[in-house]
Amino acid sequence: MQNLEALIRDVPDFPKPGIIFKDITPLLADAPALKATADALTEPFAGRGVEIVVGIESRGFIFGSMVAERLGAGFVPLRKPGKLPVEKRSASYELEYGSETIEIHADAVRPGQKVLMVDDLLATGGTMAAGCELIEQLGGEIVGVSLLIELCFLNGRDKLPGREVHTLIEVE
Ligand code: AMP
């Protein structure tokens, strides 16, 4: 994990003042690190009947599809507004300033399907909490949540009570 952490670049004041952006592009470009990340995101959820991996736009698409392939599961994208072409469900959640919306196709998950949620980073937890709620509205059963980085000081886990949250790098 230390090796992975060394490949994540801190970019101060991006995209706005006061935010330290975690740039994962060096990790993505490093073949052994990319493989190790996907393996580690998958490992606790192997053999648990996961049928669908849901990835959150856009960095969650990269890891989510790699995890889906490893689990022999399908992949479903949770997208920013206006990108999905047919009937969809949306969830909005508050950010520090303003609000954000994510969308999923209404037929993307069938009732009773076992779902693993994947993204690159847990900050306030608002995105992941809204994503989990959308899946459950469709009748999906959330097996767990798997993320590369957790910004622990933002207490994102508090928005995911009772869920199995697996993170590889914890930033205190
Ligand atoms: P949140 O809803 O606050 O947990 O934010 C999580 C989402 O925003 C994830 O999809 C992340 O990719 C992105 N994000 C939030 N904060 C950062 C950060 N400091 N560096 C990189 N991505 C971030």
mmCIF file of C-alpha atoms and ligand atoms in Angstrom:
data_model
loop_
_atom_site.group_PDB
_atom_site.id
_atom_site.type_symbol
_atom_site.label_atom_id
_atom_site.label_comp_id
_atom_site.label_asym_id
_atom_site.label_seq_id
_atom_site.Cartn_x
_atom_site.Cartn_y
_atom_site.Cartn_z
ATOM 1 C CA MET A 1 0.000 0.000 0.000
ATOM 2 C CA GLN A 2 2.944 2.336 0.671
ATOM 3 C CA ASN A 3 4.000 1.823 -2.930
ATOM 4 C CA LEU A 4 0.522 2.746 -4.117
ATOM 5 C CA GLU A 5 0.432 5.815 -1.905
ATOM 6 C CA ALA A 6 3.702 7.053 -3.440
ATOM 7 C CA LEU A 7 1.974 7.049 -6.839
ATOM 8 C CA ILE A 8 -0.842 9.368 -5.732
ATOM 9 C CA ARG A 9 -0.003 13.025 -6.293
ATOM 10 C CA ASP A 10 -1.300 15.764 -3.977
ATOM 11 C CA VAL A 11 -2.329 18.842 -5.965
ATOM 12 C CA PRO A 12 -3.056 21.801 -3.651
ATOM 13 C CA ASP A 13 -5.881 24.216 -4.436
ATOM 14 C CA PHE A 14 -7.421 22.119 -7.241
ATOM 15 C CA PRO A 15 -10.163 22.433 -8.416
ATOM 16 C CA LYS A 16 -10.613 25.280 -5.932
ATOM 17 C CA PRO A 17 -8.690 26.942 -3.085
ATOM 18 C CA GLY A 18 -8.362 24.833 0.065
ATOM 19 C CA ILE A 19 -8.870 21.444 -1.633
ATOM 20 C CA ILE A 20 -5.942 19.027 -1.883
ATOM 21 C CA PHE A 21 -6.790 17.022 -4.985
ATOM 22 C CA LYS A 22 -5.625 13.397 -4.989
ATOM 23 C CA ASP A 23 -4.364 12.821 -8.532
ATOM 24 C CA ILE A 24 -4.313 9.077 -9.241
ATOM 25 C CA THR A 25 -3.057 9.311 -12.840
ATOM 26 C CA PRO A 26 0.538 8.251 -11.900
ATOM 27 C CA LEU A 27 -0.900 5.115 -10.260
ATOM 28 C CA LEU A 28 -3.088 4.370 -13.288
ATOM 29 C CA ALA A 29 -0.058 4.615 -15.591
ATOM 30 C CA ASP A 30 1.992 2.136 -13.525
ATOM 31 C CA ALA A 31 1.115 -1.398 -14.661
ATOM 32 C CA PRO A 32 1.993 -3.319 -11.440
ATOM 33 C CA ALA A 33 0.319 -0.668 -9.253
ATOM 34 C CA LEU A 34 -2.841 -0.670 -11.366
ATOM 35 C CA LYS A 35 -3.097 -4.442 -11.115
ATOM 36 C CA ALA A 36 -2.359 -4.443 -7.367
ATOM 37 C CA THR A 37 -5.037 -1.806 -6.790
ATOM 38 C CA ALA A 38 -7.707 -3.717 -8.690
ATOM 39 C CA ASP A 39 -6.731 -6.959 -6.914
ATOM 40 C CA ALA A 40 -6.896 -5.312 -3.479
ATOM 41 C CA LEU A 41 -10.240 -3.605 -4.173
ATOM 42 C CA THR A 42 -11.661 -6.996 -5.204
ATOM 43 C CA GLU A 43 -10.157 -9.314 -2.608
ATOM 44 C CA PRO A 44 -12.611 -8.956 0.360
ATOM 45 C CA PHE A 45 -15.603 -9.414 -1.967
ATOM 46 C CA ALA A 46 -14.473 -12.482 -3.915
ATOM 47 C CA GLY A 47 -16.713 -15.543 -3.566
ATOM 48 C CA ARG A 48 -19.605 -13.532 -2.141
ATOM 49 C CA GLY A 49 -21.998 -13.746 -5.051
ATOM 50 C CA VAL A 50 -21.536 -10.197 -6.385
ATOM 51 C CA GLU A 51 -23.459 -9.981 -9.673
ATOM 52 C CA ILE A 52 -23.069 -6.281 -10.472
ATOM 53 C CA VAL A 53 -20.260 -3.813 -9.788
ATOM 54 C CA VAL A 54 -21.409 -0.192 -9.811
ATOM 55 C CA GLY A 55 -18.749 2.418 -10.610
ATOM 56 C CA ILE A 56 -19.189 6.148 -10.039
ATOM 57 C CA GLU A 57 -18.254 8.573 -12.841
ATOM 58 C CA SER A 58 -15.594 8.866 -13.802
ATOM 59 C CA ARG A 59 -12.655 7.372 -11.928
ATOM 60 C CA GLY A 60 -14.957 4.738 -10.451
ATOM 61 C CA PHE A 61 -15.457 3.450 -14.003
ATOM 62 C CA ILE A 62 -11.773 2.531 -14.288
ATOM 63 C CA PHE A 63 -11.512 0.508 -11.086
ATOM 64 C CA GLY A 64 -15.113 -0.691 -11.177
ATOM 65 C CA SER A 65 -14.730 -2.397 -14.530
ATOM 66 C CA MET A 66 -11.477 -4.058 -13.460
ATOM 67 C CA VAL A 67 -13.126 -5.336 -10.278
ATOM 68 C CA ALA A 68 -16.177 -6.558 -12.247
ATOM 69 C CA GLU A 69 -13.932 -8.545 -14.566
ATOM 70 C CA ARG A 70 -12.142 -10.134 -11.586
ATOM 71 C CA LEU A 71 -15.444 -11.078 -9.883
ATOM 72 C CA GLY A 72 -17.082 -12.351 -13.079
ATOM 73 C CA ALA A 73 -19.758 -9.678 -12.530
ATOM 74 C CA GLY A 74 -21.417 -7.127 -14.803
ATOM 75 C CA PHE A 75 -20.629 -3.410 -14.661
ATOM 76 C CA VAL A 76 -23.130 -0.561 -14.219
ATOM 77 C CA PRO A 77 -22.196 3.144 -14.448
ATOM 78 C CA LEU A 78 -23.558 5.776 -12.081
ATOM 79 C CA ARG A 79 -23.366 8.916 -14.200
ATOM 80 C CA LYS A 80 -23.404 12.678 -14.038
ATOM 81 C CA PRO A 81 -26.709 14.239 -15.161
ATOM 82 C CA GLY A 82 -27.760 14.163 -18.800
ATOM 83 C CA LYS A 83 -25.500 11.317 -19.974
ATOM 84 C CA LEU A 84 -27.849 8.320 -19.841
ATOM 85 C CA PRO A 85 -30.195 7.867 -22.805
ATOM 86 C CA VAL A 86 -33.182 5.905 -21.474
ATOM 87 C CA GLU A 87 -35.413 5.870 -18.382
ATOM 88 C CA LYS A 88 -33.387 6.695 -15.318
ATOM 89 C CA ARG A 89 -33.473 7.388 -11.581
ATOM 90 C CA SER A 90 -31.587 10.258 -9.976
ATOM 91 C CA ALA A 91 -30.408 11.224 -6.523
ATOM 92 C CA SER A 92 -29.247 14.650 -5.399
ATOM 93 C CA TYR A 93 -27.054 15.387 -2.429
ATOM 94 C CA GLU A 94 -25.519 18.435 -0.793
ATOM 95 C CA LEU A 95 -21.916 19.441 -1.248
ATOM 96 C CA GLU A 96 -20.049 22.073 0.761
ATOM 97 C CA TYR A 97 -21.288 24.603 -1.798
ATOM 98 C CA GLY A 98 -24.379 23.746 -3.832
ATOM 99 C CA SER A 99 -25.577 20.285 -4.737
ATOM 100 C CA GLU A 100 -24.754 17.430 -7.089
ATOM 101 C CA THR A 101 -26.863 14.808 -8.892
ATOM 102 C CA ILE A 102 -26.072 11.283 -10.064
ATOM 103 C CA GLU A 103 -28.145 9.073 -12.334
ATOM 104 C CA ILE A 104 -28.604 5.397 -13.160
ATOM 105 C CA HIS A 105 -30.693 3.575 -15.741
ATOM 106 C CA ALA A 106 -33.913 2.327 -14.156
ATOM 107 C CA ASP A 107 -33.308 -1.195 -15.482
ATOM 108 C CA ALA A 108 -29.594 -1.349 -14.599
ATOM 109 C CA VAL A 109 -30.060 -3.445 -11.453
ATOM 110 C CA ARG A 110 -32.810 -6.024 -10.901
ATOM 111 C CA PRO A 111 -34.450 -6.579 -7.507
ATOM 112 C CA GLY A 112 -32.395 -8.940 -5.359
ATOM 113 C CA GLN A 113 -29.165 -8.595 -7.325
ATOM 114 C CA LYS A 114 -26.016 -8.418 -5.223
ATOM 115 C CA VAL A 115 -24.083 -5.235 -5.852
ATOM 116 C CA LEU A 116 -20.585 -3.982 -5.007
ATOM 117 C CA MET A 117 -20.036 -0.207 -5.131
ATOM 118 C CA VAL A 118 -16.635 1.095 -6.337
ATOM 119 C CA ASP A 119 -15.070 4.552 -6.517
ATOM 120 C CA ASP A 120 -11.610 6.069 -6.240
ATOM 121 C CA LEU A 121 -12.076 8.230 -3.161
ATOM 122 C CA LEU A 122 -14.337 8.737 -0.145
ATOM 123 C CA ALA A 123 -14.413 12.382 0.955
ATOM 124 C CA THR A 124 -17.625 13.593 2.660
ATOM 125 C CA GLY A 125 -19.368 10.365 1.612
ATOM 126 C CA GLY A 126 -22.248 12.194 -0.057
ATOM 127 C CA THR A 127 -21.637 10.686 -3.502
ATOM 128 C CA MET A 128 -21.355 7.119 -2.258
ATOM 129 C CA ALA A 129 -24.338 7.423 0.105
ATOM 130 C CA ALA A 130 -26.536 8.732 -2.723
ATOM 131 C CA GLY A 131 -25.271 5.960 -5.018
ATOM 132 C CA CYS A 132 -26.121 3.273 -2.448
ATOM 133 C CA GLU A 133 -29.601 4.720 -1.991
ATOM 134 C CA LEU A 134 -30.233 4.620 -5.752
ATOM 135 C CA ILE A 135 -29.223 0.959 -5.939
ATOM 136 C CA GLU A 136 -31.499 0.093 -3.031
ATOM 137 C CA GLN A 137 -34.382 2.033 -4.642
ATOM 138 C CA LEU A 138 -34.003 -0.320 -7.617
ATOM 139 C CA GLY A 139 -34.117 -3.305 -5.247
ATOM 140 C CA GLY A 140 -30.402 -4.143 -5.358
ATOM 141 C CA GLU A 141 -28.700 -5.607 -2.302
ATOM 142 C CA ILE A 142 -25.453 -3.857 -1.434
ATOM 143 C CA VAL A 143 -22.740 -6.314 -0.444
ATOM 144 C CA GLY A 144 -20.163 -3.612 0.228
ATOM 145 C CA VAL A 145 -18.305 -0.517 -0.835
ATOM 146 C CA SER A 146 -14.700 -0.579 -2.100
ATOM 147 C CA LEU A 147 -12.530 2.514 -2.547
ATOM 148 C CA LEU A 148 -8.853 3.282 -3.124
ATOM 149 C CA ILE A 149 -8.561 6.351 -0.826
ATOM 150 C CA GLU A 150 -10.429 7.478 2.298
ATOM 151 C CA LEU A 151 -10.039 11.056 3.575
ATOM 152 C CA CYS A 152 -10.721 10.016 7.184
ATOM 153 C CA PHE A 153 -10.856 13.590 8.522
ATOM 154 C CA LEU A 154 -14.065 14.199 6.526
ATOM 155 C CA ASN A 155 -15.864 11.282 8.267
ATOM 156 C CA GLY A 156 -17.442 9.975 5.068
ATOM 157 C CA ARG A 157 -18.114 6.607 6.735
ATOM 158 C CA ASP A 158 -20.698 8.290 8.951
ATOM 159 C CA LYS A 159 -22.906 8.587 5.858
ATOM 160 C CA LEU A 160 -22.615 4.829 5.231
ATOM 161 C CA PRO A 161 -23.857 3.319 8.510
ATOM 162 C CA GLY A 162 -24.119 -0.456 8.584
ATOM 163 C CA ARG A 163 -22.312 -0.849 5.270
ATOM 164 C CA GLU A 164 -19.115 -2.824 4.765
ATOM 165 C CA VAL A 165 -16.647 -0.144 3.646
ATOM 166 C CA HIS A 166 -13.226 -1.314 2.398
ATOM 167 C CA THR A 167 -10.507 1.284 1.683
ATOM 168 C CA LEU A 168 -6.887 0.729 0.698
ATOM 169 C CA ILE A 169 -5.275 4.048 1.698
ATOM 170 C CA GLU A 170 -6.454 6.015 4.716
ATOM 171 C CA VAL A 171 -5.445 9.680 4.847
ATOM 172 C CA GLU A 172 -5.623 11.013 8.435
HETATM 173 P P1 AMP B 1 -17.685 12.969 -1.573
HETATM 174 O O1 AMP B 1 -19.077 12.879 -2.124
HETATM 175 O O2 AMP B 1 -17.440 14.234 -0.817
HETATM 176 O O3 AMP B 1 -17.305 11.729 -0.767
HETATM 177 O O4 AMP B 1 -16.693 13.060 -2.818
HETATM 178 C C1 AMP B 1 -16.316 11.906 -3.487
HETATM 179 C C2 AMP B 1 -16.175 12.115 -4.967
HETATM 180 O O5 AMP B 1 -15.526 13.362 -5.277
HETATM 181 C C3 AMP B 1 -15.335 11.021 -5.571
HETATM 182 O O6 AMP B 1 -15.943 10.599 -6.790
HETATM 183 C C4 AMP B 1 -13.973 11.645 -5.783
HETATM 184 O O7 AMP B 1 -13.427 11.247 -7.020
HETATM 185 C C5 AMP B 1 -14.198 13.154 -5.741
HETATM 186 N N1 AMP B 1 -13.303 13.845 -4.784
HETATM 187 C C6 AMP B 1 -13.682 14.473 -3.648
HETATM 188 N N2 AMP B 1 -12.638 15.016 -3.011
HETATM 189 C C7 AMP B 1 -11.544 14.722 -3.747
HETATM 190 C C8 AMP B 1 -10.136 14.982 -3.613
HETATM 191 N N3 AMP B 1 -9.636 15.658 -2.568
HETATM 192 N N4 AMP B 1 -9.297 14.508 -4.565
HETATM 193 C C9 AMP B 1 -9.795 13.805 -5.610
HETATM 194 N N5 AMP B 1 -11.093 13.528 -5.794
HETATM 195 C C10 AMP B 1 -11.986 13.975 -4.889
#
